[in-house]
Coordinates of C-alpha atoms in Angstrom, one line a residue:
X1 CA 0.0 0.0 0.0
X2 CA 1.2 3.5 -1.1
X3 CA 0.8 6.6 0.5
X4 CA 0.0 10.5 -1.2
X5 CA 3.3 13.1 -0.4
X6 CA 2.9 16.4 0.9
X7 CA 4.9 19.1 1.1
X8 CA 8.6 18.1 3.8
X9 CA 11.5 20.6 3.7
X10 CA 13.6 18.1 5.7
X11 CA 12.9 15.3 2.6
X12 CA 14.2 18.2 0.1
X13 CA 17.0 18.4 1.9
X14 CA 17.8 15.0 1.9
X15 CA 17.0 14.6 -1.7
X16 CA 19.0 17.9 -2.4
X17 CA 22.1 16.8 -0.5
X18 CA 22.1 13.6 -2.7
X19 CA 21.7 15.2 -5.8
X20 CA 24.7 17.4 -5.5
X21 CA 26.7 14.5 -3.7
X22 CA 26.4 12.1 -6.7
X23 CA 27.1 15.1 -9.4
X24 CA 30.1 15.8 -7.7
X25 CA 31.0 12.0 -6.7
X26 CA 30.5 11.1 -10.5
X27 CA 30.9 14.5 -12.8
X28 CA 33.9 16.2 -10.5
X29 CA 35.9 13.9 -8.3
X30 CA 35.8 10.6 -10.7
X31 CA 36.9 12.3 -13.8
X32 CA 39.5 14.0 -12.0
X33 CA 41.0 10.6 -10.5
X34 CA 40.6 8.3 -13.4
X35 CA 39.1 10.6 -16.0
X36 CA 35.5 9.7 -16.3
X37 CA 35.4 8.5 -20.5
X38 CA 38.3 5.9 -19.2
X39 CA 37.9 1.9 -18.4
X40 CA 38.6 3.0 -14.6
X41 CA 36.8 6.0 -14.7
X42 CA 32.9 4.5 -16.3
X43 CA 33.6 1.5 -13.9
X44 CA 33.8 4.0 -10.7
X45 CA 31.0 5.6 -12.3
X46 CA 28.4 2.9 -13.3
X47 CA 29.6 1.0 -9.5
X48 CA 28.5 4.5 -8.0
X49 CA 25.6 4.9 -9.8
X50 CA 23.8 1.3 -9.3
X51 CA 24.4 1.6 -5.0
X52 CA 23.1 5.8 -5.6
X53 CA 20.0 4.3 -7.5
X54 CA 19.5 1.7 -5.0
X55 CA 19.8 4.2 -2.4
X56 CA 17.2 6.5 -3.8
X57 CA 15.1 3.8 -4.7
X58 CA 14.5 2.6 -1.1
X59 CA 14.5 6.4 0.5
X60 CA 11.6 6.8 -2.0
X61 CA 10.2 3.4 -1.0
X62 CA 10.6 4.5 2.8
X63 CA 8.9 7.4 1.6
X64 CA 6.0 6.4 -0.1
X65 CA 5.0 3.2 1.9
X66 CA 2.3 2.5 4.0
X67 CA 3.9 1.5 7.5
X68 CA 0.8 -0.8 8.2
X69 CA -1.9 1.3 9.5
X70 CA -4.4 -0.9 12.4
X71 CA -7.6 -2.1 10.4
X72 CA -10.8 -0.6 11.7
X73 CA -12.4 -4.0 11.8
X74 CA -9.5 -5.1 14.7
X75 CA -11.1 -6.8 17.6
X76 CA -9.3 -9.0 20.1
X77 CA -9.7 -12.1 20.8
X78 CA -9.2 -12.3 24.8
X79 CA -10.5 -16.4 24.4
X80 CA -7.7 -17.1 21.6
X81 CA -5.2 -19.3 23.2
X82 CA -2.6 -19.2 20.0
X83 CA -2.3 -15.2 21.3
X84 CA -0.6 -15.9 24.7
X85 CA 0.2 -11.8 25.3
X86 CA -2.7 -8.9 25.4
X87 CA -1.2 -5.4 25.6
X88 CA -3.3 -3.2 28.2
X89 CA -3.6 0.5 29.4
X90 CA -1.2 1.3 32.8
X91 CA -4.5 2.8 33.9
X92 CA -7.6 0.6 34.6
X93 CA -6.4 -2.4 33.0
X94 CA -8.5 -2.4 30.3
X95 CA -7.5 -3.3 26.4
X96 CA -6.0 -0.6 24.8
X97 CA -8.7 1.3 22.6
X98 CA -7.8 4.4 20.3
X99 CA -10.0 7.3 20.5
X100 CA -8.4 9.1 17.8
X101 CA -9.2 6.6 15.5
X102 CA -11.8 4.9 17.4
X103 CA -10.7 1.2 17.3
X104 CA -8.9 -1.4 19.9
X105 CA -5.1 -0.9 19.2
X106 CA -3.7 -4.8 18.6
X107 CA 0.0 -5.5 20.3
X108 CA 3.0 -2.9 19.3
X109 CA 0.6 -0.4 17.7
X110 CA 0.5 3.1 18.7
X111 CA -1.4 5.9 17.5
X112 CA 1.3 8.6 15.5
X113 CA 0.0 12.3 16.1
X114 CA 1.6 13.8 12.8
X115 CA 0.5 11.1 10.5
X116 CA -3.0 10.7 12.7
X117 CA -3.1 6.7 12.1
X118 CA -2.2 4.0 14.5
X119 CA 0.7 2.4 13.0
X120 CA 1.6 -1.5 13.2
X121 CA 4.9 -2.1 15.3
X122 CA 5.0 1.1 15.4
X123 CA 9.2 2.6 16.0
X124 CA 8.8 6.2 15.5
X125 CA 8.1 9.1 13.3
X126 CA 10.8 10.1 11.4
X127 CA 11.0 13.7 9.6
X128 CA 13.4 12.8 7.2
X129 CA 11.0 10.6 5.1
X130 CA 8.1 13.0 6.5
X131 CA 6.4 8.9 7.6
X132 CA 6.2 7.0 9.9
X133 CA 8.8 3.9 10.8
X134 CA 6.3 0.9 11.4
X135 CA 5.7 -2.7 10.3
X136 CA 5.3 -2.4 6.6
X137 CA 8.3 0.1 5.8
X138 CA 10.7 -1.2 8.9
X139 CA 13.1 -2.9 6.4
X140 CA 13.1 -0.9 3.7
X141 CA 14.6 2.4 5.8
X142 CA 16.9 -0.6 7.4
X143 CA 18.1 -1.7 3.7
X144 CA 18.8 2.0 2.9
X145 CA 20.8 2.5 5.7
X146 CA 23.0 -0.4 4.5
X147 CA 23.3 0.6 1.2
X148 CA 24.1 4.2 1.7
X149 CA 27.4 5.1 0.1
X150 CA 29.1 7.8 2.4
X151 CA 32.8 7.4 2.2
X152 CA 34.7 10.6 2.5
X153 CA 38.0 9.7 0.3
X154 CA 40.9 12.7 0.7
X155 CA 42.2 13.9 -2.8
X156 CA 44.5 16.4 -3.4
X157 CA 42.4 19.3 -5.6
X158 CA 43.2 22.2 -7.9
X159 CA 42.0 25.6 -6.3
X160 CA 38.9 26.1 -8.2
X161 CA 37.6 22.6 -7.2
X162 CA 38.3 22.7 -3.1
X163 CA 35.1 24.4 -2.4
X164 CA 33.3 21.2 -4.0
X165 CA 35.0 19.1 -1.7
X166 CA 34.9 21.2 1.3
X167 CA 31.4 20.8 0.9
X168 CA 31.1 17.4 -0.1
X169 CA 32.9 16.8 3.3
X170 CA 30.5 19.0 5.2
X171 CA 27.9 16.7 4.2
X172 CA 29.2 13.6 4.2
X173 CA 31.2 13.8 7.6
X174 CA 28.6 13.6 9.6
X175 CA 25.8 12.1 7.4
X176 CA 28.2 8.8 7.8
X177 CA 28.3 9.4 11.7
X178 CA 24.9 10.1 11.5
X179 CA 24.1 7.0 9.4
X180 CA 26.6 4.4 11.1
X181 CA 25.3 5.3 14.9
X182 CA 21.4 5.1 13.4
X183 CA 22.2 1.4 11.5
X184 CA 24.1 0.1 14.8
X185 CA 21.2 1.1 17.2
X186 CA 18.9 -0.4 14.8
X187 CA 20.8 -3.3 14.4
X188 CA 21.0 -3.6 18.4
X189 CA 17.5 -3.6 18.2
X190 CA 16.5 -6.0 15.9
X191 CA 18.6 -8.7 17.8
X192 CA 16.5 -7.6 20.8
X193 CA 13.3 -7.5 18.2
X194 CA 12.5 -4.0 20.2
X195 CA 11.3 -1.3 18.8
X196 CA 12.3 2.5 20.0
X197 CA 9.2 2.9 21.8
X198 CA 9.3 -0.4 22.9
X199 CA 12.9 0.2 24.3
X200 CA 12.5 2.8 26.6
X201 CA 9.2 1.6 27.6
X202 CA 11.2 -1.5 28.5
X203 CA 13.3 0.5 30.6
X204 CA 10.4 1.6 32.7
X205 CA 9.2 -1.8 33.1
X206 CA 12.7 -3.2 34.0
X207 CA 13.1 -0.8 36.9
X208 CA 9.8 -1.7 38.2
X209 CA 10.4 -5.1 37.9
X210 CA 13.7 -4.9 39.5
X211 CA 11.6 -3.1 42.5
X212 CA 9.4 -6.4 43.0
X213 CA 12.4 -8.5 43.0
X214 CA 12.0 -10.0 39.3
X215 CA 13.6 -10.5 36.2
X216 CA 12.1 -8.5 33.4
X217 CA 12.2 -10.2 29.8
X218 CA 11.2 -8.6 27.2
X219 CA 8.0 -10.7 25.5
X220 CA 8.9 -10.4 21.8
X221 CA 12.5 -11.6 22.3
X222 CA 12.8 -14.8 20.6
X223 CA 16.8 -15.0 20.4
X224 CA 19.2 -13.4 17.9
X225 CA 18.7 -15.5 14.6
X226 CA 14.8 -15.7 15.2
X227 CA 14.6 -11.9 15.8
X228 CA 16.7 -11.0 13.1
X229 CA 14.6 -13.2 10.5
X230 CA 11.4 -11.6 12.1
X231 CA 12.4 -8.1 10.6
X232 CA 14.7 -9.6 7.3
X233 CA 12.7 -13.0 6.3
X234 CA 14.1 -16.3 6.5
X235 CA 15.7 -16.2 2.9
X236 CA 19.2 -14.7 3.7
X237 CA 19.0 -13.6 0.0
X238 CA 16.3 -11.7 0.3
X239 CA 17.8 -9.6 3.1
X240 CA 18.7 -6.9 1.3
X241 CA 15.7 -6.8 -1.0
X242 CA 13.4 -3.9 0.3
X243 CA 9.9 -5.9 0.5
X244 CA 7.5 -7.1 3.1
X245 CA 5.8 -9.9 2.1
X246 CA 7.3 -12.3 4.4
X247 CA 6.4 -9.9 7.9
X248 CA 2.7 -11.0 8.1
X249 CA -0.3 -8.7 8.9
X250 CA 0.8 -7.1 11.6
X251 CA -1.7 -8.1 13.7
X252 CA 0.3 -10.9 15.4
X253 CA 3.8 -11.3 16.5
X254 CA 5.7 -14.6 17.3
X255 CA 6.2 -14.6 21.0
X256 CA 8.7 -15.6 23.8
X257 CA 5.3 -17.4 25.7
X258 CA 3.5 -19.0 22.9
X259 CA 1.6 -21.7 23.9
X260 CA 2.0 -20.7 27.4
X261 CA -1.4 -19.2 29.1
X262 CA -2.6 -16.3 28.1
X263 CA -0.8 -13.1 30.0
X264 CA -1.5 -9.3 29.9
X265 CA 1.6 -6.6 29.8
X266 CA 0.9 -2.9 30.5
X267 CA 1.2 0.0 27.7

C-alpha cells in the first residue's frame, strides 16, 4: 500500500544533498582521478551509480510506503489461546482502545500524532522521510541505511575545485556518523526484536520489575537469529531486497510465551 506526499522541507534536503553529492561523486571527483570517458573512470561511475540508485530507490520506497496502518475492523480475541500476550492501558487495565481513530489498538501499535493513524509495530516518526517507521516500511529504511554510500576519500584538488570538496565533506562527515550510529542502534535492536518505543518503555518496566524482586524479559524476544529473521525474512538472499511480504499482517507477532497461558503486559 502506497501513500500520497505532501509538502517536507527536511525530505528536500535529503534529496538535495544527494543530488549534488552524486554530481560531484560522478561529474567532478571521478573524472579527475581516473578521468570519467576511461575503463577505470565508467567502472567507478556505473559502480557508483547502481548503490546511488538503490539508495534512492529505497528512500523513495521508505517514503511512499504504508507503514501498516491498524484495520478498523480489529477486535481482540481475549478467548484465543494461539495469542498468549494482550497489551493493556497502565491505567484501569482495560485493552488498549484508540479514540483518535476509534478502534482497539492490537500488540505494538501506537497511534502517530503527525500522521493521525495507528501504525503496526510502530518505531517512531521520522522527519526525514516526513512517515512513519512501522511494520510495513521497517526494512526498507533498514536496507537504505545499508546501502548508503558515504565514504569521504581525501584527494588532493586544484583551487577552483576545493570548495566542492569542502562541501562534499561537510555533508558527508557527519551524514556517515549520523548514518553508522542510526544502523548500529537499529541493528541492536532488531537482535533484541524492540522497537524504539518499545525500548524505553522497557526500561520503565525493567526498573519496576527490579523493585518487586524480578527478572524482566522482554515478551517479543525470541533470540538473535529468530529476531533477526522476524524483521529480514528467513531467505538470507532476500535480506537486502526492500519488500515485506514475508512480515505477516501485523496483527500478530511470534512470541517468547506461545503456547503458554494467556498473559496481559501494561502499555
Amino acid at each position: 500500500m502506497t501513500r500520497g506526499f505532501s509538502f517536507s522541507l527536511p525530505v528536500m534536503v535529503v534529496v538535495s544533498a544527494i543530488a549534488f553529492v552524486y554530481f560531484c561523486t560522478v561529474f567532478v571527483f571521478t573524472d579527475r582521478w581516473f578521468g570519467l570517458m576511461t575503463s577505470p573512470g565508467i567502472m567507478n561511475a556505473v559502480a557508483y551509480t547502481a548503490v546511488a540508485v538503490m539508495c534512492v530507490l529505497n528512500y523513495v520506497f521508505a517514503i511512499f510506503m504504508d507503514p501498516g496502518r491498524v484495520p478498523s475492523t480489529f477486535l481482540p480475541d481475549i478467548e484465543d489461546s494461539k495469542v498468549p500476550i494482550h497489551e493493556i492501558k497502565r491505567k484501569g487495565g482495560d485493552l488498549r482502545y484508540c479514540q483518535k481513530c476509534s478502534h482497539f489498538k492490537p500488540p505494538r501499535a501506537h497511534h502517530c500524532r503527525v500522521c493521525k493513524i495507528c501504525v503496526l509495530r510502530m518505531d517512531h516518526h521520522c522527519a526525514w522521510i516526513n512517515n512513519c517507521v512501522g511494520h510495513a516500511n521497517y526494512k526498507v529504511l533498514l536496507v537504505g541505511s545499508l546501502t548508503n554510500d558515504s565514504q569521504n576519500d581525501k584527494q588532493q584538488s586544484a583551487d577552483s575545485f576545493r570548495i566542492l570538496y569542502v562541501i562534499s565533506g561537510l555533508l558527508l562527515v557527519p551524514l556517515s556518523m549520523a548514518l553508522s550510529g542510526l544502523l548500529g542502534w537499529h541493528i541492536y535492536l532488531i537482535l533484541q526484536n524492540k522497537t524504539t518505543i518499545e525500548y524505553h518503555e522497557g526500561v520503565r518496566a525493567t526498573w519496576l520489575e527490579e523493585r518487586a524482586g524480578n527478572a524482566y524479559k522482554h515478551p517479543y524476544d525470541l533470540g538473535a537469529y529468530d529476531n533477526l529473521t522476524t524483521v529480514l525474512g528467513s531467505n538470507i538472499i532476500c535480506w537486502i531486497c526492500p519488500t515485506s511480504k514475508h512480515i505477516g499482517n501485523g496483527l500478530r507477532f511470534r512470541t517468547a510465551y506461545d503456547g503458554l497461558p494467556v498473559t496481559s503486559t501494561s502499555k
